[in-house]
Amino acid sequence: MTRFIFVTGGVVSSLGKGLASAAIGALLQARGFTVRLRKFDPYLNVDPGTMSPYQHGEVYVTDDGAETDLDLGHYERFTGVSARRADSLTAGRVYQTILERERRGDYLGRTVQVIPHVTDCIKEFIRQDTEGVDFTLVEIGGTVGDIEGLPFFEAIRQMRHELGSERTLFVHLTLVPFIAAAGELKTKPTQHSVKELRSIGIQPDVLLCRCDREIPQSERRKIALFCNLREERVIQARDVATIYEAPIRYHAEGLDDQILAALGMASAPDPELDRWHEVVRRVLQPEGAVKIAVIGKYTGLKDAYKSLAEALAHGGIANNVRVDLEWFDSEIFESQEASTHLEGVNGILVPGGFGERGTEGKIAAAGFARQRRVPYFGICFGMQMAVIEAARHMAGIAGASSTEFGPCQEPVIGLMTEWLRGNEVERRRLGDNLGGTMRLGAYDCDLADGSRVAGVYGQRRISERHRHRYEVNIGYRERLESAGLRFSGLSPDGILPEIVELPQHPWFVGVQFHPELKSRPFAPHPLFASFVKAAVEQSRLV
Ligand code: GLN
């Protein structure tokens, strides 16, 4: 019998609701409970897969191939629980489900309405697939008062009505800003936000107040009085030096105790937080630093590379160093020598990306890394660009390119129309819908004996998550291998090149999948740990 914890936000967006949810999940887990975390987004896209990274940040891909909100990445990193398709929902998907039912005639001539049909559908999604889980956390995207969020708030209000206060809990995240001119912390925005919530029938059980300094007891008392809840349930959430400190600080403020008390579970065991302390110690007291250049396209918005930045930090945790990132828009390498910017970096990473803009710059950066023997990590698009670079400059295939940029003479990267997933054939066609038509989710890959990656992973068969349309063309394997680019990872049927590496280089690896999605602070991904290690070694040379 699962209990539901609903996390809502008010005052402004970007307060870190996702992290707060992840931290609550981690604290409950540290007390021995099982958790499941979900994100419901009120926008009308069916999923974030078709949205620009500028709009929405990174698209987080689950093992079962769903394109989801980046908060699911926080959930996985904090709890180690792999997210599934059922853990991500948008209003678009709710309406899609309802409209399909309506067309099928499922509503038997009735008028289809927001209440009860939309709200019932949301409740179905909240409840589905929660068997055997102690706590299901559901974060509602946006802020209270948004028009499009209303059906979601109404659905969770009904959940409380149906299940009672021992099985449902509302945590509301707000901001308590410090107004410099007045020299005071202001509680009014929080009061207004809770008023808004109460006007739609939701009384928060716990308030989590973001602030940049201590909230005096008198102010907490005031918030408690005006927001109609107990003083000890007004919890301050001060800014932290590293996100991995959040569970420790929240616990110190009594957040998990209050959540459990509100649910009538006051006697739950204390949490085991040693591993969190150890991660924080490693992050805050590194023994050195390395500089990694990340060469991408959406570098103006760091959220576009959230998991990547975290995975690199985990690589630092594994090696006891701080990883300093320098972000470059790849286009600058089209007009300026790579060496002007990349001299002095200890590693170069080209992440995933789409479209032709800036690709020659990425190819130039891969060429610089290859020739100057700087550790290079190419992820998805970054692998494809490295393959084009090797084809042109190692194998002498001058016209090498990707069909993603239009028809070309030498398609070393091209569109595959069918491939195997387990024993099933999957197909895709040119001109298919854009939404959800990529190779998505976890696929197995076999590593070549004696290759660098086989050593890094320490196993022969791995499983990693994908999100791309194009593939390295296996038809070029012989020419590329005889020029020195090893195909060290292949799909089990041997058709899809998944990893390439340069055996003669200190560290040059390109992977077709997204290893950053599976890295966790307690279990840094082996490729990131190994790449950062190579960067540390490189830093000793210069
Ligand atoms: N644009 C490339 C493709 O679709 C790479 C995608 C990616 O890097 N995720 O294959």
XYZ file of C-alpha atoms and ligand atoms in Angstrom:
552
model
C 0.000 0.000 0.000
C 1.897 2.991 -1.256
C 1.704 6.475 0.274
C 1.680 9.457 -2.030
C 3.740 12.572 -1.451
C 2.847 15.452 -3.749
C 5.424 18.160 -4.271
C 4.170 21.500 -5.583
C 5.837 24.851 -6.020
C 4.912 28.480 -5.657
C 6.132 32.071 -5.959
C 8.583 31.504 -8.810
C 9.814 28.623 -10.919
C 13.361 27.216 -10.785
C 13.374 26.873 -7.003
C 14.626 23.326 -7.315
C 11.459 21.304 -6.863
C 13.053 18.435 -8.722
C 16.032 18.387 -6.407
C 13.814 18.764 -3.355
C 11.744 15.778 -4.495
C 14.889 13.784 -5.206
C 16.289 14.650 -1.779
C 13.071 13.643 -0.016
C 13.142 10.371 -1.942
C 16.757 9.822 -0.901
C 15.973 10.507 2.768
C 13.072 8.070 2.839
C 15.229 5.519 1.101
C 18.001 6.110 3.654
C 15.456 5.069 6.283
C 14.921 1.771 4.548
C 11.768 2.571 2.572
C 11.288 1.890 -1.123
C 10.492 4.909 -3.253
C 9.279 5.780 -6.705
C 9.493 9.309 -8.097
C 7.353 10.881 -10.777
C 7.122 14.152 -12.628
C 3.871 15.528 -14.054
C 4.233 18.451 -16.425
C 1.176 20.548 -17.260
C 2.302 21.591 -20.765
C 0.628 20.221 -23.894
C 3.546 18.542 -25.633
C 3.038 14.795 -25.455
C 6.600 14.487 -24.176
C 9.636 16.796 -24.120
C 11.263 14.804 -26.946
C 10.346 17.331 -29.609
C 11.132 20.427 -27.555
C 14.287 22.486 -28.034
C 16.862 22.066 -25.300
C 16.629 25.847 -24.919
C 12.983 25.478 -23.971
C 13.179 22.529 -21.770
C 16.754 21.603 -20.983
C 17.957 18.083 -21.474
C 15.651 15.281 -22.532
C 16.197 12.443 -20.101
C 15.805 8.983 -21.619
C 14.721 6.012 -19.519
C 15.714 2.368 -19.992
C 12.310 1.648 -21.472
C 12.792 4.349 -24.080
C 10.657 7.236 -22.799
C 11.797 10.797 -23.468
C 11.211 12.587 -20.206
C 11.836 15.633 -18.076
C 15.348 16.188 -16.755
C 14.097 15.991 -13.177
C 13.901 12.236 -13.643
C 17.672 12.393 -13.944
C 17.899 13.973 -10.491
C 15.611 11.284 -9.134
C 17.794 8.519 -10.535
C 21.027 10.096 -9.392
C 19.715 10.603 -5.857
C 17.947 7.297 -5.370
C 19.527 4.919 -7.852
C 16.002 3.795 -8.831
C 15.742 3.560 -12.616
C 12.886 5.673 -13.904
C 10.297 4.223 -16.245
C 7.881 5.565 -18.817
C 5.115 5.605 -16.227
C 7.086 8.107 -14.153
C 6.680 10.962 -16.583
C 3.410 12.500 -17.652
C 2.378 15.660 -19.478
C -1.017 17.233 -19.993
C -0.477 16.462 -23.686
C -0.313 12.757 -22.924
C -3.360 12.932 -20.706
C -5.344 14.589 -23.502
C -3.967 12.183 -26.085
C -5.155 9.272 -23.935
C -8.576 10.817 -23.426
C -9.062 11.726 -27.082
C -8.144 8.196 -28.154
C -10.716 6.846 -25.713
C -13.296 9.304 -26.962
C -12.713 8.291 -30.601
C -13.016 4.640 -29.656
C -16.365 5.441 -28.115
C -15.304 4.528 -24.589
C -17.307 7.372 -23.078
C -20.568 5.985 -24.413
C -22.126 9.223 -25.571
C -21.295 11.256 -22.476
C -19.822 14.747 -22.616
C -16.093 14.480 -21.964
C -14.988 17.039 -19.357
C -11.995 18.177 -17.343
C -13.769 16.983 -14.230
C -14.169 14.034 -13.990
C -12.495 12.669 -17.132
C -9.218 14.535 -17.182
C -8.784 14.379 -13.415
C -9.686 10.664 -13.345
C -7.133 10.009 -16.041
C -4.457 11.885 -14.058
C -5.331 9.843 -10.965
C -5.014 6.654 -12.986
C -1.495 7.724 -13.972
C -0.653 8.594 -10.360
C -1.731 5.158 -9.130
C -0.475 2.964 -11.949
C 2.472 0.706 -11.374
C 3.036 1.590 -7.712
C 2.541 -1.893 -6.295
C 4.967 -2.777 -3.540
C 6.444 0.710 -3.240
C 6.364 2.368 0.190
C 6.303 5.946 -1.118
C 5.379 7.374 -4.487
C 6.502 10.965 -4.872
C 4.766 13.030 -7.507
C 6.199 16.397 -8.436
C 3.822 18.757 -10.237
C 5.665 20.978 -12.714
C 5.087 24.729 -12.899
C 3.811 26.858 -10.041
C 0.473 26.998 -8.276
C -1.853 29.405 -10.058
C -0.835 28.381 -13.593
C -4.018 27.794 -15.581
C -2.762 24.640 -17.224
C -1.772 23.137 -13.885
C -5.291 23.281 -12.472
C -6.475 19.784 -13.468
C -3.349 18.322 -11.854
C -3.934 20.203 -8.604
C -7.572 19.167 -8.628
C -6.549 15.534 -9.149
C -4.183 15.548 -6.168
C -6.794 17.315 -4.054
C -9.167 14.471 -4.849
C -6.486 11.937 -3.958
C -6.332 13.384 -0.435
C -10.109 13.271 -0.216
C -10.151 9.634 -1.276
C -7.153 8.280 0.623
C -6.990 10.526 3.682
C -4.115 12.173 5.486
C -2.285 8.964 6.387
C -1.731 8.050 2.778
C -1.273 11.415 1.122
C 0.915 14.386 1.929
C 1.401 17.797 0.362
C 4.813 19.413 0.391
C 4.872 22.954 -0.984
C 8.110 24.641 -1.995
C 8.265 28.429 -1.823
C 10.750 31.273 -1.758
C 11.476 33.524 1.181
C 13.474 36.328 -0.433
C 15.829 38.702 1.344
C 15.090 42.295 0.358
C 18.357 44.160 0.643
C 16.809 47.649 0.784
C 14.706 46.662 3.787
C 17.338 44.358 5.234
C 14.599 41.760 5.798
C 13.417 38.343 4.755
C 9.926 38.565 3.319
C 7.251 35.983 4.013
C 4.442 37.568 2.019
C 5.092 35.716 -1.259
C 4.892 32.442 0.676
C 1.645 33.497 2.317
C 0.179 34.354 -1.081
C 1.308 31.135 -2.628
C -0.267 29.051 0.114
C -3.427 31.140 -0.101
C -3.580 30.269 -3.795
C -3.133 26.595 -2.985
C -5.803 26.678 -0.285
C -8.218 28.395 -2.631
C -8.191 25.235 -4.735
C -8.673 23.094 -1.689
C -5.135 22.038 -0.862
C -3.732 22.705 2.577
C 0.019 21.984 2.509
C 1.248 19.683 5.289
C 4.867 20.750 5.051
C 6.334 23.978 3.693
C 9.831 23.962 2.340
C 11.098 27.536 2.170
C 14.033 28.323 -0.087
C 16.174 31.107 1.334
C 19.726 32.333 1.168
C 20.031 32.830 4.936
C 18.604 31.589 8.215
C 14.866 32.255 8.631
C 14.399 33.522 12.216
C 12.006 31.566 14.401
C 9.704 34.579 14.608
C 9.296 34.564 10.832
C 8.648 30.838 10.752
C 5.995 31.338 13.402
C 4.417 34.000 11.247
C 4.434 31.767 8.173
C 2.942 28.924 10.218
C 0.172 31.119 11.560
C -0.815 32.640 8.232
C -0.426 29.440 6.260
C -2.321 27.357 8.781
C 0.241 24.730 9.650
C 2.449 23.779 12.583
C 5.589 25.772 13.169
C 7.887 22.753 13.012
C 6.512 21.983 9.568
C 7.841 25.238 8.161
C 11.228 24.003 7.070
C 13.969 26.187 5.744
C 15.884 25.059 2.676
C 18.980 27.188 2.498
C 21.259 27.302 -0.513
C 23.792 24.472 -0.495
C 27.376 24.316 -1.719
C 26.685 21.127 -3.691
C 23.331 19.596 -4.554
C 24.421 16.373 -2.871
C 24.319 18.209 0.431
C 20.559 18.696 0.186
C 19.504 15.405 1.850
C 21.858 16.038 4.776
C 20.688 19.603 5.312
C 17.008 18.768 4.910
C 17.371 16.047 7.466
C 19.094 18.424 9.870
C 16.124 20.768 9.465
C 13.731 17.943 10.288
C 12.103 17.551 6.894
C 11.871 13.770 6.806
C 10.862 13.591 10.479
C 8.012 15.989 9.830
C 6.907 14.177 6.683
C 6.754 10.879 8.540
C 5.067 12.442 11.566
C 2.414 13.972 9.337
C 1.752 10.539 7.868
C 1.488 9.000 11.320
C 4.790 7.131 10.981
C 6.817 8.883 13.657
C 8.564 5.714 14.797
C 10.432 5.086 11.539
C 14.178 4.351 11.914
C 16.750 7.138 11.562
C 18.282 7.543 8.115
C 21.696 6.178 7.234
C 23.461 9.148 5.650
C 27.144 8.154 5.729
C 27.414 7.756 1.985
C 25.991 11.235 1.454
C 28.560 12.695 3.825
C 31.299 10.894 1.925
C 30.119 12.216 -1.458
C 29.889 15.769 -0.097
C 33.361 15.500 1.397
C 34.777 14.401 -1.931
C 33.013 17.177 -3.817
C 33.997 19.928 -1.391
C 37.538 18.793 -0.620
C 39.091 17.586 -3.883
C 42.809 16.920 -4.088
C 43.287 18.633 -7.426
C 41.453 19.874 -10.490
C 41.247 19.150 -14.207
C 39.927 21.303 -16.983
C 37.588 19.737 -19.530
C 36.362 21.546 -22.632
C 32.767 20.739 -23.550
C 32.087 21.619 -27.147
C 28.425 21.766 -27.958
C 25.623 23.780 -29.373
C 23.306 24.639 -26.515
C 26.056 25.873 -24.227
C 24.046 29.000 -23.344
C 21.754 26.900 -21.199
C 23.518 24.551 -18.806
C 20.315 22.587 -18.208
C 20.672 21.308 -21.762
C 23.610 19.202 -20.557
C 22.491 18.487 -16.999
C 23.292 14.781 -16.801
C 26.535 15.319 -18.659
C 27.759 17.924 -16.170
C 26.747 15.655 -13.302
C 28.449 12.616 -14.816
C 31.656 14.605 -15.237
C 31.407 15.669 -11.596
C 30.978 11.990 -10.695
C 34.123 11.237 -12.699
C 35.792 13.825 -10.455
C 34.383 12.150 -7.337
C 35.850 8.846 -8.524
C 39.292 10.422 -8.913
C 39.169 12.833 -5.977
C 39.494 15.877 -8.216
C 37.315 18.805 -9.111
C 36.299 18.901 -12.755
C 36.203 22.438 -14.129
C 34.166 22.719 -17.292
C 34.820 25.199 -20.058
C 31.893 25.465 -22.410
C 32.431 26.305 -26.055
C 30.001 26.846 -28.867
C 31.506 24.641 -31.563
C 30.961 27.306 -34.214
C 33.972 29.249 -32.986
C 36.244 26.459 -34.176
C 35.019 27.078 -37.704
C 36.596 30.499 -37.844
C 39.371 30.179 -35.293
C 42.133 27.613 -34.780
C 41.136 25.004 -32.203
C 44.488 25.470 -30.511
C 43.724 29.085 -29.567
C 41.046 27.844 -27.188
C 41.947 24.254 -26.449
C 45.588 24.642 -25.574
C 45.868 23.813 -21.902
C 42.668 21.792 -21.456
C 43.111 18.306 -20.033
C 40.264 16.694 -21.913
C 37.791 17.429 -24.694
C 34.223 16.239 -24.718
C 31.800 16.598 -27.604
C 28.281 15.727 -26.396
C 25.096 14.784 -28.215
C 23.496 17.166 -30.655
C 21.317 17.545 -33.707
C 21.571 19.385 -37.010
C 24.379 20.689 -39.137
C 25.157 24.019 -37.489
C 28.562 23.959 -35.847
C 29.471 20.433 -36.950
C 32.673 21.411 -38.774
C 33.794 22.985 -35.495
C 33.153 19.730 -33.651
C 35.058 17.820 -36.306
C 37.967 20.266 -35.945
C 37.944 19.788 -32.158
C 38.007 15.995 -32.561
C 40.925 16.399 -34.975
C 42.778 18.576 -32.484
C 42.275 15.996 -29.721
C 43.445 13.170 -31.970
C 46.563 14.895 -33.218
C 47.560 16.540 -29.959
C 46.871 13.396 -27.951
C 44.420 15.127 -25.618
C 41.842 12.761 -24.039
C 38.696 12.842 -26.183
C 35.243 11.637 -25.280
C 32.632 11.744 -28.037
C 29.069 11.062 -26.995
C 26.466 10.191 -29.639
C 26.846 13.117 -32.054
C 30.351 13.590 -30.652
C 31.149 10.025 -31.692
C 29.696 10.556 -35.147
C 31.792 13.701 -35.625
C 34.931 11.852 -34.521
C 34.181 9.099 -37.046
C 33.783 11.673 -39.827
C 37.076 13.269 -38.771
C 38.863 9.903 -38.789
C 37.319 8.986 -42.145
C 38.451 12.219 -43.744
C 41.874 12.560 -42.219
C 42.999 9.056 -41.307
C 41.321 6.957 -44.006
C 41.473 9.612 -46.739
C 37.737 9.579 -47.461
C 37.524 13.261 -48.332
C 33.749 13.434 -48.833
C 32.875 11.664 -45.564
C 29.800 13.132 -43.882
C 26.432 12.294 -42.344
C 23.165 12.030 -44.258
C 21.644 14.065 -41.411
C 23.052 17.087 -43.272
C 21.607 16.088 -46.653
C 22.572 13.557 -49.328
C 26.309 12.878 -49.489
C 28.818 10.822 -51.457
C 30.372 9.016 -48.532
C 27.720 8.463 -45.854
C 29.900 7.202 -43.017
C 26.983 8.210 -40.804
C 23.577 7.275 -42.151
C 20.028 6.363 -41.351
C 19.460 2.716 -40.499
C 16.029 1.522 -41.425
C 15.845 -1.546 -39.282
C 17.673 -3.201 -36.447
C 17.172 -5.782 -33.758
C 16.168 -5.092 -30.200
C 16.495 -8.416 -28.438
C 14.720 -10.721 -30.881
C 12.373 -8.085 -32.237
C 12.948 -6.161 -35.434
C 12.418 -2.407 -35.099
C 11.808 -0.314 -38.199
C 11.857 3.343 -39.057
C 11.294 5.266 -42.246
C 12.356 8.592 -43.620
C 9.485 11.014 -43.141
C 8.152 9.277 -40.039
C 6.697 11.493 -37.332
C 9.491 13.252 -35.513
C 8.144 12.465 -32.051
C 9.375 9.204 -30.570
C 10.902 7.798 -33.762
C 14.505 7.612 -32.687
C 16.434 4.639 -31.409
C 15.434 5.153 -27.811
C 16.164 3.429 -24.550
C 18.498 0.699 -23.389
C 20.263 -1.582 -25.852
C 22.911 -4.229 -25.315
C 26.364 -3.801 -26.737
C 29.220 -6.325 -26.948
C 32.745 -5.115 -26.272
C 35.766 -6.372 -28.215
C 38.315 -8.408 -26.249
C 41.398 -6.446 -25.371
C 39.848 -3.089 -26.192
C 40.146 -0.087 -23.903
C 36.424 -0.072 -23.203
C 36.397 -3.759 -22.266
C 38.997 -2.895 -19.629
C 37.097 0.172 -18.468
C 33.800 -1.664 -18.028
C 35.352 -4.896 -16.844
C 32.678 -6.892 -18.638
C 31.872 -8.062 -22.146
C 28.243 -7.163 -22.523
C 26.934 -3.789 -21.438
C 23.592 -2.042 -21.681
C 23.331 1.691 -22.340
C 20.647 4.190 -23.294
C 20.260 5.633 -26.757
C 18.578 8.625 -28.367
C 19.468 9.175 -31.996
C 18.322 8.573 -35.556
C 21.609 8.089 -37.353
C 24.237 5.365 -37.013
C 27.847 4.815 -37.963
C 27.713 2.960 -41.258
C 29.127 -0.532 -40.708
C 30.010 -0.653 -44.413
C 33.010 1.559 -43.694
C 34.330 -0.607 -40.902
C 37.220 -2.185 -42.779
C 38.527 1.034 -44.237
C 38.319 2.835 -40.915
C 39.828 -0.012 -38.930
C 42.764 -0.376 -41.281
C 43.347 3.354 -40.868
C 43.520 2.837 -37.100
C 40.007 3.497 -35.738
C 38.891 0.432 -33.837
C 35.231 -0.580 -33.667
C 35.360 -1.817 -30.089
C 31.658 -2.087 -29.318
C 28.925 -3.499 -31.548
C 25.258 -4.368 -31.166
C 24.912 -8.107 -30.417
C 23.884 -8.765 -34.049
C 27.074 -7.038 -35.201
C 25.276 -4.470 -37.365
C 25.401 -1.288 -35.338
C 28.745 0.203 -34.324
C 28.260 1.416 -30.751
C 31.811 2.330 -29.717
C 34.939 3.401 -31.563
C 38.364 4.051 -30.095
C 41.910 4.920 -31.124
C 44.185 2.289 -29.599
C 47.298 4.383 -30.237
C 45.950 7.414 -28.407
C 46.117 8.047 -24.623
C 42.290 8.124 -24.429
C 40.056 8.561 -27.443
C 36.619 6.975 -27.212
C 33.381 7.659 -29.041
C 30.127 6.061 -27.939
C 26.820 6.053 -29.791
C 24.846 5.947 -26.537
C 24.476 8.337 -23.606
C 26.475 6.966 -20.672
C 25.861 10.184 -18.700
C 22.273 9.094 -18.124
C 23.343 6.204 -15.949
C 26.049 7.817 -13.864
C 25.398 8.311 -10.169
C 27.358 9.994 -7.406
C 27.733 6.673 -5.570
C 28.470 4.765 -8.746
C 30.289 7.066 -11.184
C 29.968 5.742 -14.704
C 33.131 3.790 -15.617
C 33.663 5.738 -18.846
C 33.490 9.078 -17.041
C 35.724 7.834 -14.228
C 38.237 6.613 -16.796
C 38.049 9.768 -18.943
C 38.642 12.036 -15.942
C 41.507 9.771 -14.863
C 43.061 10.223 -18.309
C 42.587 13.990 -17.928
C 44.372 13.858 -14.559
C 47.248 12.003 -16.200
C 47.298 14.514 -19.034
C 47.410 17.393 -16.530
C 50.615 15.957 -15.084
C 52.241 16.109 -18.519
C 51.658 19.794 -19.146
N 21.870 13.861 -34.490
C 22.429 12.563 -34.273
C 21.446 11.464 -34.593
O 20.265 11.676 -34.629
C 22.950 12.410 -32.861
C 21.901 12.507 -31.824
C 22.447 12.676 -30.445
O 23.582 13.100 -30.267
N 21.669 12.375 -29.440
O 21.858 10.337 -34.784
